[in-house]
Amino acid sequence: MNTKITIAIDGFSSTGKSTLAKQLAKHLGYIYVDTGAMYRAVAYFAMQKGFITSSTFDKSALIAALPTIQLSFEFNETLGFAEMYLNNENVETQIRTIEVSNYVSKVAEVSEVRAKLVEQQQEMGKNKGIVMDGRDIGTVVFPEAELKIFMTASAATRAQRRFAELQQKGDEVSYEEVLKNVEERDYIDTHRADSPLVIADDAIEIDNSELNKAEQFTIVLDLVNEVIKAI
Ligand code: DC
């Protein structure tokens, strides 16, 4: 029963991928990696350097600066999950703002950015016993993952969830703005040339519009146990 597997969780933004991935990792004693946080940290870096603004994006400058970007996760015992560090600075709060959400899909379209992050993600998962969530985990990062989950929910449901989260943090943003951001990111994420968000042939799709967190967790944990039993 000590068999460790790789669990890939992909899907649209705000489908609760990270909630599910964190629950699974905690229950199984696996490492959890939020790859969206890595793309967000690169977007935050690009914003700080002025490489990306509401009207401009200097891709070449970002690509040239990639070797100076060091990303790492550090487990926060109090919070119970790993926080994102950019060049040794904790950026967990900064990367969750609507500004970063508005720029991140553009940054995630850049192949050089993806290559750098995918390499690091593959290194983190080389010993298995990992739950990784993102957009291309089952298709590009770990095509050989033993369990692939693809999460979906309606755009309105997802925007409502993200809106509630942002409001709780005191972020002054309207529901309409959040919905627009969710729809724009869906479009860019599914239409980009490099590693678009697509469902892997062997992924199991879960629409959680009508599922609560506990129900969703039970369904996926059953799948994990089935996969491990079959190995
Ligand atoms: O999961 P998230 O919303 O925090 O992800 C932020 C953005 O990063 C998302 O719009 C697309 C991009 N992303 C990606 O292209 N590939 C991944 N593996 C994870 C995220």
Tab-separated table of C-alpha atoms and ligand atoms in Angstrom:
chain	number	residue	atom	x	y	z
A	1	MET	CA	0.000	0.000	0.000
A	2	ASN	CA	3.055	2.218	-0.107
A	3	THR	CA	2.813	2.624	-3.869
A	4	LYS	CA	3.138	6.297	-4.690
A	5	ILE	CA	1.539	7.628	-7.829
A	6	THR	CA	1.444	10.893	-9.762
A	7	ILE	CA	-1.883	12.739	-9.737
A	8	ALA	CA	-2.438	15.387	-12.411
A	9	ILE	CA	-5.325	17.810	-11.927
A	10	ASP	CA	-6.109	20.094	-14.840
A	11	GLY	CA	-9.022	22.306	-15.711
A	12	PHE	CA	-10.396	25.793	-16.147
A	13	SER	CA	-9.584	28.582	-13.712
A	14	SER	CA	-11.447	28.667	-10.396
A	15	THR	CA	-12.774	25.134	-10.639
A	16	GLY	CA	-11.414	24.383	-7.170
A	17	LYS	CA	-8.446	22.399	-8.467
A	18	SER	CA	-6.145	23.601	-5.727
A	19	THR	CA	-8.647	22.895	-2.930
A	20	LEU	CA	-9.005	19.323	-4.137
A	21	ALA	CA	-5.264	18.912	-4.742
A	22	LYS	CA	-4.422	20.191	-1.238
A	23	GLN	CA	-6.963	17.829	0.375
A	24	LEU	CA	-5.578	14.858	-1.558
A	25	ALA	CA	-1.940	15.691	-0.807
A	26	LYS	CA	-2.666	16.085	2.890
A	27	HIS	CA	-4.627	12.839	3.067
A	28	LEU	CA	-2.078	10.819	1.093
A	29	GLY	CA	1.065	12.469	2.514
A	30	TYR	CA	2.011	13.625	-0.991
A	31	ILE	CA	3.714	16.811	-2.163
A	32	TYR	CA	1.319	19.414	-3.595
A	33	VAL	CA	2.409	21.772	-6.354
A	34	ASP	CA	0.250	24.671	-7.575
A	35	THR	CA	1.705	25.378	-11.019
A	36	GLY	CA	-0.643	28.340	-11.522
A	37	ALA	CA	1.253	30.040	-8.683
A	38	MET	CA	4.470	29.657	-10.673
A	39	TYR	CA	2.969	31.332	-13.771
A	40	ARG	CA	1.493	34.003	-11.504
A	41	ALA	CA	4.915	34.647	-9.926
A	42	VAL	CA	6.461	35.131	-13.381
A	43	ALA	CA	3.603	37.506	-14.307
A	44	TYR	CA	4.172	39.435	-11.073
A	45	PHE	CA	7.897	39.645	-11.875
A	46	ALA	CA	7.078	40.965	-15.387
A	47	MET	CA	4.757	43.590	-13.867
A	48	GLN	CA	7.350	44.689	-11.305
A	49	LYS	CA	9.957	45.129	-14.038
A	50	GLY	CA	7.499	47.011	-16.251
A	51	PHE	CA	7.723	44.350	-18.981
A	52	ILE	CA	3.936	44.053	-19.029
A	53	THR	CA	1.365	46.839	-18.655
A	54	SER	CA	-2.276	47.176	-19.667
A	55	SER	CA	-1.201	48.207	-23.170
A	56	THR	CA	2.278	46.707	-23.727
A	57	PHE	CA	4.103	43.412	-23.340
A	58	ASP	CA	7.853	43.266	-23.950
A	59	LYS	CA	8.217	39.499	-24.384
A	60	SER	CA	11.882	39.678	-25.391
A	61	ALA	CA	12.785	41.520	-22.190
A	62	LEU	CA	10.964	38.895	-20.130
A	63	ILE	CA	12.647	36.040	-22.009
A	64	ALA	CA	16.071	37.658	-21.513
A	65	ALA	CA	15.392	38.014	-17.787
A	66	LEU	CA	14.214	34.405	-17.275
A	67	PRO	CA	17.586	33.168	-15.923
A	68	THR	CA	17.290	35.710	-13.095
A	69	ILE	CA	13.953	34.284	-11.949
A	70	GLN	CA	14.187	31.726	-9.191
A	71	LEU	CA	10.959	30.096	-8.028
A	72	SER	CA	10.531	27.943	-4.940
A	73	PHE	CA	7.846	26.701	-2.564
A	74	GLU	CA	8.188	26.753	1.209
A	75	PHE	CA	5.804	24.899	3.445
A	76	ASN	CA	4.010	27.167	5.935
A	77	GLU	CA	3.190	25.049	8.991
A	78	THR	CA	0.534	27.492	10.229
A	79	LEU	CA	-1.331	27.682	6.929
A	80	GLY	CA	-0.774	24.013	6.128
A	81	PHE	CA	0.377	24.570	2.549
A	82	ALA	CA	3.444	25.650	0.601
A	83	GLU	CA	3.761	29.317	-0.284
A	84	MET	CA	5.262	30.744	-3.455
A	85	TYR	CA	8.646	32.476	-3.312
A	86	LEU	CA	10.082	34.598	-6.109
A	87	ASN	CA	13.833	35.170	-5.724
A	88	ASN	CA	13.506	34.295	-2.016
A	89	GLU	CA	10.661	36.757	-1.416
A	90	ASN	CA	7.294	35.412	-0.265
A	91	VAL	CA	4.855	36.573	-2.987
A	92	GLU	CA	1.865	34.439	-2.003
A	93	THR	CA	-0.390	37.475	-1.407
A	94	GLN	CA	0.855	39.575	-4.335
A	95	ILE	CA	0.237	36.844	-6.936
A	96	ARG	CA	-3.460	36.409	-6.054
A	97	THR	CA	-4.629	39.907	-7.025
A	98	ILE	CA	-6.926	40.643	-9.972
A	99	GLU	CA	-4.070	42.593	-11.646
A	100	VAL	CA	-1.907	39.478	-11.779
A	101	SER	CA	-4.928	37.435	-12.921
A	102	ASN	CA	-5.417	39.906	-15.757
A	103	TYR	CA	-1.828	39.483	-17.050
A	104	VAL	CA	-0.973	35.884	-16.251
A	105	SER	CA	-2.506	34.183	-19.294
A	106	LYS	CA	-0.436	36.401	-21.616
A	107	VAL	CA	2.741	35.481	-19.763
A	108	ALA	CA	1.754	31.789	-19.797
A	109	GLU	CA	1.543	31.913	-23.610
A	110	VAL	CA	5.303	32.456	-23.907
A	111	SER	CA	6.982	29.149	-24.835
A	112	GLU	CA	10.278	30.045	-23.132
A	113	VAL	CA	8.407	30.673	-19.860
A	114	ARG	CA	6.579	27.364	-20.183
A	115	ALA	CA	9.771	25.416	-20.937
A	116	LYS	CA	11.465	26.776	-17.832
A	117	LEU	CA	8.531	26.051	-15.538
A	118	VAL	CA	7.759	22.608	-17.002
A	119	GLU	CA	11.372	21.529	-16.444
A	120	GLN	CA	11.189	22.565	-12.789
A	121	GLN	CA	7.789	20.853	-12.366
A	122	GLN	CA	9.091	17.579	-13.831
A	123	GLU	CA	12.066	17.708	-11.481
A	124	MET	CA	9.743	18.214	-8.467
A	125	GLY	CA	7.676	15.167	-9.465
A	126	LYS	CA	10.418	12.752	-10.436
A	127	ASN	CA	9.952	10.591	-7.294
A	128	LYS	CA	6.124	10.453	-7.638
A	129	GLY	CA	3.967	10.912	-4.537
A	130	ILE	CA	2.842	14.254	-5.960
A	131	VAL	CA	-0.419	16.049	-6.699
A	132	MET	CA	0.087	18.804	-9.253
A	133	ASP	CA	-2.581	21.137	-10.551
A	134	GLY	CA	-2.552	23.342	-13.631
A	135	ARG	CA	-3.597	23.321	-17.280
A	136	ASP	CA	-1.075	21.019	-18.975
A	137	ILE	CA	-0.108	18.571	-16.242
A	138	GLY	CA	-1.733	15.466	-17.727
A	139	THR	CA	-0.870	16.417	-21.299
A	140	VAL	CA	2.654	17.896	-21.127
A	141	VAL	CA	4.253	17.790	-17.664
A	142	PHE	CA	3.334	14.214	-16.650
A	143	PRO	CA	1.726	12.480	-19.641
A	144	GLU	CA	2.451	9.186	-17.856
A	145	ALA	CA	0.587	10.177	-14.643
A	146	GLU	CA	-1.354	7.232	-13.208
A	147	LEU	CA	-4.403	9.407	-12.462
A	148	LYS	CA	-5.543	12.426	-14.459
A	149	ILE	CA	-8.494	14.533	-13.393
A	150	PHE	CA	-10.006	17.302	-15.538
A	151	MET	CA	-12.204	19.701	-13.585
A	152	THR	CA	-14.951	21.825	-15.065
A	153	ALA	CA	-17.796	24.042	-13.827
A	154	SER	CA	-19.829	26.776	-15.509
A	155	ALA	CA	-18.126	30.187	-15.911
A	156	ALA	CA	-20.805	31.804	-13.721
A	157	THR	CA	-20.250	29.288	-10.906
A	158	ARG	CA	-16.487	29.789	-11.092
A	159	ALA	CA	-16.723	33.596	-11.183
A	160	GLN	CA	-19.011	33.536	-8.164
A	161	ARG	CA	-16.490	31.443	-6.218
A	162	ARG	CA	-13.526	33.643	-7.170
A	163	PHE	CA	-15.548	36.813	-6.432
A	164	ALA	CA	-16.398	35.554	-2.918
A	165	GLU	CA	-12.718	34.722	-2.317
A	166	LEU	CA	-11.509	38.152	-3.445
A	167	GLN	CA	-14.199	39.934	-1.437
A	168	GLN	CA	-13.174	38.046	1.667
A	169	LYS	CA	-9.630	39.312	1.150
A	170	GLY	CA	-10.938	42.870	0.862
A	171	ASP	CA	-10.124	43.153	-2.863
A	172	GLU	CA	-12.514	45.771	-4.275
A	173	VAL	CA	-13.640	44.179	-7.473
A	174	SER	CA	-17.031	43.699	-9.088
A	175	TYR	CA	-18.590	40.329	-9.979
A	176	GLU	CA	-18.746	41.471	-13.634
A	177	GLU	CA	-14.994	42.130	-13.656
A	178	VAL	CA	-14.272	38.698	-12.204
A	179	LEU	CA	-16.586	36.996	-14.717
A	180	LYS	CA	-14.909	38.885	-17.581
A	181	ASN	CA	-11.482	37.785	-16.310
A	182	VAL	CA	-12.587	34.142	-15.998
A	183	GLU	CA	-14.006	34.155	-19.556
A	184	GLU	CA	-10.957	35.887	-21.034
A	185	ARG	CA	-8.585	33.443	-19.349
A	186	ASP	CA	-10.679	30.480	-20.532
A	187	TYR	CA	-10.345	31.789	-24.069
A	188	ILE	CA	-6.595	32.448	-23.965
A	189	ASP	CA	-5.819	29.222	-22.061
A	190	THR	CA	-7.715	27.057	-24.572
A	191	HIS	CA	-6.547	28.865	-27.713
A	192	ARG	CA	-2.803	29.386	-27.145
A	193	ALA	CA	-0.416	27.642	-29.525
A	194	ASP	CA	1.854	26.115	-26.868
A	195	SER	CA	0.245	23.573	-24.517
A	196	PRO	CA	-3.365	24.793	-24.721
A	197	LEU	CA	-5.791	23.630	-22.061
A	198	VAL	CA	-7.227	20.406	-23.478
A	199	ILE	CA	-8.527	17.308	-21.791
A	200	ALA	CA	-6.070	14.404	-21.987
A	201	ASP	CA	-7.501	11.274	-23.669
A	202	ASP	CA	-7.129	9.285	-20.473
A	203	ALA	CA	-8.353	11.996	-18.051
A	204	ILE	CA	-11.513	11.637	-15.975
A	205	GLU	CA	-13.734	14.705	-16.252
A	206	ILE	CA	-15.468	15.995	-13.137
A	207	ASP	CA	-18.018	18.820	-13.354
A	208	ASN	CA	-18.277	20.143	-9.819
A	209	SER	CA	-20.944	22.841	-10.404
A	210	GLU	CA	-23.288	20.781	-8.234
A	211	LEU	CA	-20.753	19.098	-5.937
A	212	ASN	CA	-19.542	20.317	-2.574
A	213	LYS	CA	-15.903	19.938	-1.525
A	214	ALA	CA	-16.502	16.818	0.556
A	215	GLU	CA	-18.424	15.036	-2.231
A	216	GLN	CA	-15.769	15.881	-4.781
A	217	PHE	CA	-12.986	14.690	-2.460
A	218	THR	CA	-14.707	11.337	-1.850
A	219	ILE	CA	-15.177	10.736	-5.592
A	220	VAL	CA	-11.520	11.419	-6.372
A	221	LEU	CA	-10.165	9.524	-3.376
A	222	ASP	CA	-12.095	6.459	-4.566
A	223	LEU	CA	-10.422	6.859	-7.957
A	224	VAL	CA	-6.983	7.115	-6.313
A	225	ASN	CA	-7.605	3.919	-4.347
A	226	GLU	CA	-8.782	2.094	-7.476
A	227	VAL	CA	-5.662	3.136	-9.379
A	228	ILE	CA	-3.321	2.098	-6.554
A	229	LYS	CA	-5.078	-1.266	-6.167
A	230	ALA	CA	-4.656	-1.967	-9.861
A	231	ILE	CA	-0.883	-1.368	-9.833
B	1	DC	O1	-4.599	28.090	-11.786
B	1	DC	P1	-4.441	29.621	-11.843
B	1	DC	O2	-5.714	30.338	-12.159
B	1	DC	O3	-3.743	30.167	-10.652
B	1	DC	O4	-3.461	29.840	-13.094
B	1	DC	C1	-3.064	31.105	-13.502
B	1	DC	C2	-2.804	31.146	-14.999
B	1	DC	O5	-1.607	30.414	-15.295
B	1	DC	C3	-3.894	30.576	-15.883
B	1	DC	O6	-4.691	31.590	-16.459
B	1	DC	C4	-3.153	29.842	-16.972
B	1	DC	C5	-1.756	29.688	-16.491
B	1	DC	N1	-1.343	28.305	-16.249
B	1	DC	C6	-0.833	27.596	-17.302
B	1	DC	O7	-0.806	28.097	-18.424
B	1	DC	N2	-0.348	26.348	-17.107
B	1	DC	C7	-0.379	25.783	-15.887
B	1	DC	N3	0.112	24.550	-15.725
B	1	DC	C8	-0.926	26.495	-14.796
B	1	DC	C9	-1.416	27.760	-15.012
